[in-house]
Amino acid sequence: MELSIAALTSNLLAPTILFFVLGLIAAFARSDLSIPEGAAKIMSIYLLLAIGFKGGAAVAESGVDGQLVTSLIAGMVLSFVLPFVAYGLLKAMTRLDGLNAAALAGHYGSISIVTFVTAVSLLEARGITSEGYLVAVAAVMEVPAIMSALWIAARKTGAANMDTKLMRHILGNGSIVLLAGAFVIGAVTGEKGLNDLHPFIVVPFTGVLAIFLLDMGLSAGRSLIENKHDISGGLLMFGCMMPVIGSLLGLLAAVLVGLSTGGTFLLMVLSASASYIAVPAAMRLALPQAKSGIYLSLALGVTFPFNLTLGMPLYYMLASLV
C-alpha cells in the first residue's frame, strides 16, 4: 500500500502530468487557451522521433536476441486479442449497437504512443531501465487491433469496409512510419548517433512533452464537453475498467516473455492504453457510420487521463511486485 501511494503521489506531482491537468482545467473552464495546430504537430513528430531513436540506440547497445522476437509476437497477440475482450465487455456493460461497439473495441487493442512516451519519461526520471526494443513492440500493436475490430464489425453487422486504400492508410500511418524509422536509424547509428543528437533528443524531451500534454489536456476536456450526451455511465465505467484488464493481460505476457520490471511496466501501459490517432483515422475510412464522438471521447477523454493519473502507479506497483 505504501508503495502504491508513493508511486501515485510521485506520478501526480510530475510536471508533465500537472501540465495535462492544467489543460483539462482550462478546457472545463472554457478558457481560450490553445496550442497552434502546427506547433502540436511538430511536437508530436519530435516525440516520436526521439523515443524511436533512443529505443533503437538501446537495442544497438544490448544486441538482438530471442526475447526481442518473442516480445514482438506477444505485442501482436495482445493487440489482436484485446478488441475481442473489449467488445464482450462493452456488450455486457452498455447498450451500444454492434457497429459502434466494434469501432470502440478496436481502439483498446491499439496503443496510445503519448501514454507510452510519458511512461518511458517517468521511468527515466526514476532511473529505472527497460528494454529499448519495446518501441518496436509499440509499432506493431496498431494493425492487428484494427483488423480485429473490422472482423468483429463484419461478423456482427456486415458493415466493415476492407479495401486496398484502407490497408495503405494503415500501413503508411505517419506515426508508425516515423517511430519505426527512427528506431531503425537509432539501431544502425548506435551510441555514436545518440551522442551526436543528445542535445536535441535528450535535453529538451521533458519540456516538449510537458507542452504536448498541456495540449492533450485541452483536447481531452473539450472532447468530453462536446460529446457528453453520448457518454453513458456504462461507457465511463468501461473506459476505466478496460485499461486495468488490458494491463493484467500485458502483465501475463511480460512474465511469459521474461521482461524486466521496467519492460513489464511498459508492456502493461501499452496493453492498457487506447489509440486516439491511428485507429480513429482507420475507423473513419472503414466504418464511417460509427459515431466518432464516442470512440474519441472514451479513448482521449476517459482512458488517457485515467492511465496518466491513476493507471500508471497501479501498473508500476504490479510490475514491481511480480
Tab-separated table of C-alpha atoms in Angstrom:
chain	number	residue	atom	x	y	z
A	1	MET	CA	0.000	0.000	0.000
A	2	GLU	CA	2.807	2.421	0.882
A	3	LEU	CA	4.475	1.693	-2.461
A	4	SER	CA	1.209	2.361	-4.293
A	5	ILE	CA	0.601	5.660	-2.500
A	6	ALA	CA	4.186	6.790	-3.054
A	7	ALA	CA	4.007	5.926	-6.758
A	8	LEU	CA	0.668	7.703	-7.109
A	9	THR	CA	1.935	10.834	-5.354
A	10	SER	CA	5.130	10.899	-7.397
A	11	ASN	CA	3.217	10.459	-10.652
A	12	LEU	CA	0.595	13.100	-9.910
A	13	LEU	CA	3.264	15.648	-8.961
A	14	ALA	CA	5.352	15.107	-12.094
A	15	PRO	CA	5.438	18.396	-14.070
A	16	THR	CA	4.299	16.665	-17.270
A	17	ILE	CA	1.172	15.253	-15.575
A	18	LEU	CA	0.404	18.582	-13.916
A	19	PHE	CA	0.506	20.317	-17.300
A	20	PHE	CA	-2.013	17.769	-18.579
A	21	VAL	CA	-4.246	18.538	-15.583
A	22	LEU	CA	-3.859	22.257	-16.330
A	23	GLY	CA	-5.113	21.619	-19.857
A	24	LEU	CA	-8.132	19.740	-18.520
A	25	ILE	CA	-8.955	22.541	-16.081
A	26	ALA	CA	-8.600	25.159	-18.805
A	27	ALA	CA	-10.941	23.205	-21.098
A	28	PHE	CA	-13.600	22.717	-18.409
A	29	ALA	CA	-13.320	26.426	-17.524
A	30	ARG	CA	-13.981	27.274	-21.213
A	31	SER	CA	-10.658	29.117	-21.417
A	32	ASP	CA	-9.466	30.303	-24.821
A	33	LEU	CA	-6.018	28.817	-24.135
A	34	SER	CA	-4.842	26.845	-27.158
A	35	ILE	CA	-1.742	25.393	-28.761
A	36	PRO	CA	-1.429	26.156	-32.506
A	37	GLU	CA	-2.175	23.062	-34.564
A	38	GLY	CA	1.121	23.343	-36.418
A	39	ALA	CA	3.092	23.520	-33.168
A	40	ALA	CA	1.285	20.449	-31.789
A	41	LYS	CA	2.109	18.539	-34.979
A	42	ILE	CA	5.797	19.461	-34.729
A	43	MET	CA	5.894	18.380	-31.077
A	44	SER	CA	4.313	15.014	-31.881
A	45	ILE	CA	6.882	14.465	-34.645
A	46	TYR	CA	9.680	15.363	-32.236
A	47	LEU	CA	8.448	12.978	-29.514
A	48	LEU	CA	8.054	10.067	-31.927
A	49	LEU	CA	11.493	10.688	-33.415
A	50	ALA	CA	13.159	10.976	-30.009
A	51	ILE	CA	11.567	7.922	-28.411
A	52	GLY	CA	12.114	5.791	-31.514
A	53	PHE	CA	15.769	6.821	-31.879
A	54	LYS	CA	16.548	6.243	-28.209
A	55	GLY	CA	14.921	2.813	-28.368
A	56	GLY	CA	16.966	1.848	-31.408
A	57	ALA	CA	20.177	3.060	-29.775
A	58	ALA	CA	19.374	0.938	-26.712
A	59	VAL	CA	18.958	-2.144	-28.917
A	60	ALA	CA	22.284	-1.396	-30.627
A	61	GLU	CA	23.929	-1.396	-27.212
A	62	SER	CA	22.280	-4.557	-25.861
A	63	GLY	CA	22.043	-6.521	-29.109
A	64	VAL	CA	19.245	-8.512	-30.759
A	65	ASP	CA	18.125	-11.753	-29.114
A	66	GLY	CA	15.247	-14.181	-28.942
A	67	GLN	CA	13.494	-12.115	-26.296
A	68	LEU	CA	13.031	-9.293	-28.796
A	69	VAL	CA	11.265	-11.649	-31.210
A	70	THR	CA	9.036	-13.150	-28.524
A	71	SER	CA	8.182	-9.636	-27.282
A	72	LEU	CA	7.114	-8.617	-30.794
A	73	ILE	CA	4.946	-11.733	-31.069
A	74	ALA	CA	3.444	-11.058	-27.625
A	75	GLY	CA	2.618	-7.485	-28.648
A	76	MET	CA	0.884	-8.593	-31.827
A	77	VAL	CA	-1.120	-11.274	-29.999
A	78	LEU	CA	-2.204	-8.776	-27.338
A	79	SER	CA	-3.229	-6.262	-29.992
A	80	PHE	CA	-5.298	-8.897	-31.797
A	81	VAL	CA	-6.999	-10.335	-28.688
A	82	LEU	CA	-7.783	-7.162	-26.706
A	83	PRO	CA	-10.542	-5.879	-29.073
A	84	PHE	CA	-12.478	-9.120	-28.554
A	85	VAL	CA	-12.229	-8.676	-24.785
A	86	ALA	CA	-13.283	-5.031	-25.098
A	87	TYR	CA	-16.222	-5.906	-27.359
A	88	GLY	CA	-17.539	-8.507	-24.911
A	89	LEU	CA	-17.213	-6.059	-22.035
A	90	LEU	CA	-18.980	-3.316	-23.986
A	91	LYS	CA	-21.931	-5.561	-24.848
A	92	ALA	CA	-22.230	-6.570	-21.179
A	93	MET	CA	-21.903	-3.057	-19.705
A	94	THR	CA	-23.501	-0.746	-22.289
A	95	ARG	CA	-26.303	-0.506	-24.813
A	96	LEU	CA	-24.005	0.235	-27.724
A	97	ASP	CA	-25.007	-1.403	-31.009
A	98	GLY	CA	-22.615	-3.857	-32.641
A	99	LEU	CA	-21.163	-1.349	-35.089
A	100	ASN	CA	-20.185	1.283	-32.508
A	101	ALA	CA	-19.045	-1.373	-30.032
A	102	ALA	CA	-16.734	-2.889	-32.673
A	103	ALA	CA	-15.318	0.515	-33.632
A	104	LEU	CA	-14.679	1.408	-29.985
A	105	ALA	CA	-13.206	-2.022	-29.174
A	106	GLY	CA	-10.540	-1.579	-31.855
A	107	HIS	CA	-9.150	1.442	-30.035
A	108	TYR	CA	-8.417	-0.678	-26.951
A	109	GLY	CA	-6.270	-3.207	-28.790
A	110	SER	CA	-4.138	-0.493	-30.303
A	111	ILE	CA	-1.890	1.868	-28.347
A	112	SER	CA	-1.527	5.497	-27.303
A	113	ILE	CA	2.020	6.459	-28.197
A	114	VAL	CA	1.801	9.575	-25.975
A	115	THR	CA	0.909	7.393	-22.979
A	116	PHE	CA	3.880	5.185	-23.814
A	117	VAL	CA	6.210	8.185	-24.171
A	118	THR	CA	5.030	9.521	-20.804
A	119	ALA	CA	5.634	6.124	-19.186
A	120	VAL	CA	9.169	5.992	-20.619
A	121	SER	CA	9.811	9.514	-19.330
A	122	LEU	CA	8.636	8.548	-15.830
A	123	LEU	CA	10.915	5.501	-15.799
A	124	GLU	CA	13.882	7.613	-16.856
A	125	ALA	CA	13.103	10.142	-14.121
A	126	ARG	CA	13.230	7.298	-11.571
A	127	GLY	CA	16.421	5.862	-13.067
A	128	ILE	CA	14.700	2.584	-13.987
A	129	THR	CA	15.947	0.762	-17.073
A	130	SER	CA	13.767	-1.057	-19.602
A	131	GLU	CA	14.156	-2.960	-22.854
A	132	GLY	CA	14.650	-0.399	-25.628
A	133	TYR	CA	13.041	-2.627	-28.255
A	134	LEU	CA	9.617	-2.096	-26.667
A	135	VAL	CA	9.413	0.878	-29.029
A	136	ALA	CA	9.252	-1.684	-31.837
A	137	VAL	CA	6.573	-3.593	-29.915
A	138	ALA	CA	4.534	-0.382	-29.762
A	139	ALA	CA	4.862	-0.009	-33.537
A	140	VAL	CA	3.481	-3.493	-34.271
A	141	MET	CA	0.490	-3.102	-31.948
A	142	GLU	CA	-1.510	-0.859	-34.284
A	143	VAL	CA	-2.524	-3.049	-37.231
A	144	PRO	CA	-3.751	-6.277	-35.510
A	145	ALA	CA	-6.273	-4.332	-33.400
A	146	ILE	CA	-7.730	-2.620	-36.459
A	147	MET	CA	-8.066	-5.981	-38.213
A	148	SER	CA	-9.840	-7.477	-35.187
A	149	ALA	CA	-12.289	-4.569	-34.982
A	150	LEU	CA	-13.145	-4.822	-38.670
A	151	TRP	CA	-13.609	-8.596	-38.393
A	152	ILE	CA	-15.986	-8.103	-35.460
A	153	ALA	CA	-17.910	-5.418	-37.367
A	154	ALA	CA	-18.166	-7.648	-40.450
A	155	ARG	CA	-19.421	-10.621	-38.417
A	156	LYS	CA	-21.918	-8.630	-36.345
A	157	THR	CA	-23.170	-6.027	-38.826
A	158	GLY	CA	-21.622	-6.679	-42.243
A	159	ALA	CA	-20.570	-3.038	-42.273
A	160	ALA	CA	-16.769	-3.297	-42.416
A	161	ASN	CA	-15.136	-1.790	-45.489
A	162	MET	CA	-11.786	-3.500	-46.107
A	163	ASP	CA	-10.056	-2.373	-49.283
A	164	THR	CA	-6.620	-1.531	-50.643
A	165	LYS	CA	-6.989	2.145	-49.751
A	166	LEU	CA	-7.575	1.287	-46.090
A	167	MET	CA	-4.600	-1.096	-45.995
A	168	ARG	CA	-2.330	1.576	-47.472
A	169	HIS	CA	-3.626	4.057	-44.907
A	170	ILE	CA	-2.965	1.670	-42.004
A	171	LEU	CA	0.493	0.535	-43.090
A	172	GLY	CA	1.539	4.029	-44.149
A	173	ASN	CA	0.369	5.767	-40.982
A	174	GLY	CA	2.819	8.599	-40.365
A	175	SER	CA	3.209	7.920	-36.646
A	176	ILE	CA	4.174	4.295	-37.217
A	177	VAL	CA	6.489	5.104	-40.132
A	178	LEU	CA	8.333	7.747	-38.103
A	179	LEU	CA	8.524	5.654	-34.926
A	180	ALA	CA	9.784	2.552	-36.733
A	181	GLY	CA	12.110	4.545	-38.989
A	182	ALA	CA	13.704	6.422	-36.087
A	183	PHE	CA	14.095	3.102	-34.255
A	184	VAL	CA	15.986	1.601	-37.196
A	185	ILE	CA	18.211	4.683	-37.554
A	186	GLY	CA	18.979	4.592	-33.829
A	187	ALA	CA	19.829	0.886	-34.046
A	188	VAL	CA	22.141	1.481	-37.032
A	189	THR	CA	23.980	4.504	-35.605
A	190	GLY	CA	24.084	3.254	-32.022
A	191	GLU	CA	25.839	5.122	-29.224
A	192	LYS	CA	27.645	7.495	-31.586
A	193	GLY	CA	24.363	8.591	-33.141
A	194	LEU	CA	22.829	9.096	-29.718
A	195	ASN	CA	25.785	11.236	-28.632
A	196	ASP	CA	25.534	13.312	-31.809
A	197	LEU	CA	21.837	14.037	-31.248
A	198	HIS	CA	21.937	14.190	-27.437
A	199	PRO	CA	21.386	17.988	-27.225
A	200	PHE	CA	18.340	17.621	-29.483
A	201	ILE	CA	16.539	14.427	-28.468
A	202	VAL	CA	17.501	14.072	-24.792
A	203	VAL	CA	17.852	17.510	-23.179
A	204	PRO	CA	14.590	19.167	-24.385
A	205	PHE	CA	12.489	15.988	-24.274
A	206	THR	CA	10.684	16.503	-20.953
A	207	GLY	CA	9.907	20.160	-21.694
A	208	VAL	CA	8.407	19.343	-25.090
A	209	LEU	CA	6.387	16.524	-23.526
A	210	ALA	CA	5.008	18.936	-20.898
A	211	ILE	CA	3.713	21.362	-23.546
A	212	PHE	CA	2.338	18.497	-25.632
A	213	LEU	CA	0.450	17.084	-22.637
A	214	LEU	CA	-0.971	20.544	-21.979
A	215	ASP	CA	-2.438	20.384	-25.479
A	216	MET	CA	-3.680	16.827	-24.827
A	217	GLY	CA	-5.438	18.019	-21.676
A	218	LEU	CA	-7.179	20.764	-23.645
A	219	SER	CA	-8.229	18.282	-26.350
A	220	ALA	CA	-9.463	15.691	-23.845
A	221	GLY	CA	-11.524	18.192	-21.864
A	222	ARG	CA	-13.115	19.765	-24.934
A	223	SER	CA	-13.919	16.354	-26.438
A	224	LEU	CA	-15.755	15.345	-23.255
A	225	ILE	CA	-17.716	18.613	-23.190
A	226	GLU	CA	-18.669	18.343	-26.855
A	227	ASN	CA	-19.782	14.693	-26.711
A	228	LYS	CA	-21.092	14.442	-23.134
A	229	HIS	CA	-24.583	13.432	-24.280
A	230	ASP	CA	-23.232	10.300	-25.995
A	231	ILE	CA	-21.232	9.105	-22.980
A	232	SER	CA	-23.296	6.952	-20.606
A	233	GLY	CA	-22.337	5.792	-17.143
A	234	GLY	CA	-21.603	2.329	-18.514
A	235	LEU	CA	-19.197	3.771	-21.066
A	236	LEU	CA	-17.415	5.779	-18.377
A	237	MET	CA	-17.002	2.616	-16.299
A	238	PHE	CA	-15.726	0.747	-19.339
A	239	GLY	CA	-13.191	3.495	-20.043
A	240	CYS	CA	-11.671	2.912	-16.596
A	241	MET	CA	-12.091	-0.877	-16.346
A	242	MET	CA	-10.778	-1.906	-19.746
A	243	PRO	CA	-7.298	-0.366	-19.190
A	244	VAL	CA	-6.896	-2.379	-15.983
A	245	ILE	CA	-7.969	-5.595	-17.720
A	246	GLY	CA	-5.611	-4.863	-20.611
A	247	SER	CA	-2.749	-4.160	-18.221
A	248	LEU	CA	-3.252	-7.518	-16.493
A	249	LEU	CA	-3.065	-9.328	-19.839
A	250	GLY	CA	0.070	-7.318	-20.598
A	251	LEU	CA	1.498	-8.338	-17.228
A	252	LEU	CA	0.880	-12.007	-18.026
A	253	ALA	CA	2.587	-11.632	-21.402
A	254	ALA	CA	5.558	-9.810	-19.851
A	255	VAL	CA	6.036	-12.579	-17.287
A	256	LEU	CA	5.946	-15.242	-20.013
A	257	VAL	CA	8.471	-13.301	-22.113
A	258	GLY	CA	10.693	-12.572	-19.104
A	259	LEU	CA	10.851	-8.780	-19.262
A	260	SER	CA	12.498	-6.620	-16.608
A	261	THR	CA	10.424	-4.573	-14.157
A	262	GLY	CA	10.670	-1.513	-16.401
A	263	GLY	CA	9.842	-3.534	-19.500
A	264	THR	CA	6.901	-5.207	-17.763
A	265	PHE	CA	5.554	-1.800	-16.777
A	266	LEU	CA	5.846	-0.512	-20.353
A	267	LEU	CA	4.118	-3.552	-21.871
A	268	MET	CA	1.325	-3.135	-19.312
A	269	VAL	CA	0.993	0.535	-20.295
A	270	LEU	CA	0.843	-0.403	-23.986
A	271	SER	CA	-1.850	-3.016	-23.283
A	272	ALA	CA	-3.823	-0.573	-21.129
A	273	SER	CA	-3.786	2.388	-23.492
A	274	ALA	CA	-6.255	3.261	-26.233
A	275	SER	CA	-5.450	4.792	-29.602
A	276	TYR	CA	-6.845	8.236	-30.424
A	277	ILE	CA	-4.794	8.908	-33.570
A	278	ALA	CA	-4.223	5.899	-35.848
A	279	VAL	CA	-7.372	3.868	-35.121
A	280	PRO	CA	-9.868	6.790	-35.338
A	281	ALA	CA	-8.465	7.613	-38.771
A	282	ALA	CA	-8.856	3.981	-39.873
A	283	MET	CA	-12.390	3.734	-38.454
A	284	ARG	CA	-13.463	6.862	-40.354
A	285	LEU	CA	-12.462	5.101	-43.568
A	286	ALA	CA	-13.674	1.583	-42.781
A	287	LEU	CA	-16.698	2.264	-40.537
A	288	PRO	CA	-17.917	5.753	-41.443
A	289	GLN	CA	-21.331	5.063	-39.845
A	290	ALA	CA	-19.791	4.664	-36.372
A	291	LYS	CA	-20.022	7.685	-34.060
A	292	SER	CA	-16.564	9.222	-33.828
A	293	GLY	CA	-17.628	11.295	-30.808
A	294	ILE	CA	-17.987	8.120	-28.758
A	295	TYR	CA	-14.679	6.447	-29.505
A	296	LEU	CA	-12.673	9.677	-29.462
A	297	SER	CA	-14.169	10.817	-26.154
A	298	LEU	CA	-13.585	7.445	-24.460
A	299	ALA	CA	-10.019	6.988	-25.695
A	300	LEU	CA	-8.845	10.568	-25.241
A	301	GLY	CA	-11.193	11.952	-22.596
A	302	VAL	CA	-11.515	8.995	-20.208
A	303	THR	CA	-8.875	6.280	-20.686
A	304	PHE	CA	-5.966	8.615	-21.456
A	305	PRO	CA	-6.302	10.707	-18.258
A	306	PHE	CA	-7.095	7.591	-16.215
A	307	ASN	CA	-3.847	5.969	-17.339
A	308	LEU	CA	-1.785	9.110	-16.756
A	309	THR	CA	-3.052	9.742	-13.236
A	310	LEU	CA	-4.256	6.517	-11.595
A	311	GLY	CA	-3.347	3.736	-14.005
A	312	MET	CA	0.418	4.096	-14.262
A	313	PRO	CA	1.066	3.967	-10.490
A	314	LEU	CA	-1.076	0.821	-10.311
A	315	TYR	CA	0.744	-0.814	-13.238
A	316	TYR	CA	4.135	0.112	-11.783
A	317	MET	CA	3.192	-1.356	-8.395
A	318	LEU	CA	2.042	-4.629	-10.006
A	319	ALA	CA	5.159	-4.817	-12.198
A	320	SER	CA	7.354	-4.253	-9.131
A	321	LEU	CA	5.580	-6.962	-7.147
A	322	VAL	CA	5.858	-9.509	-9.939
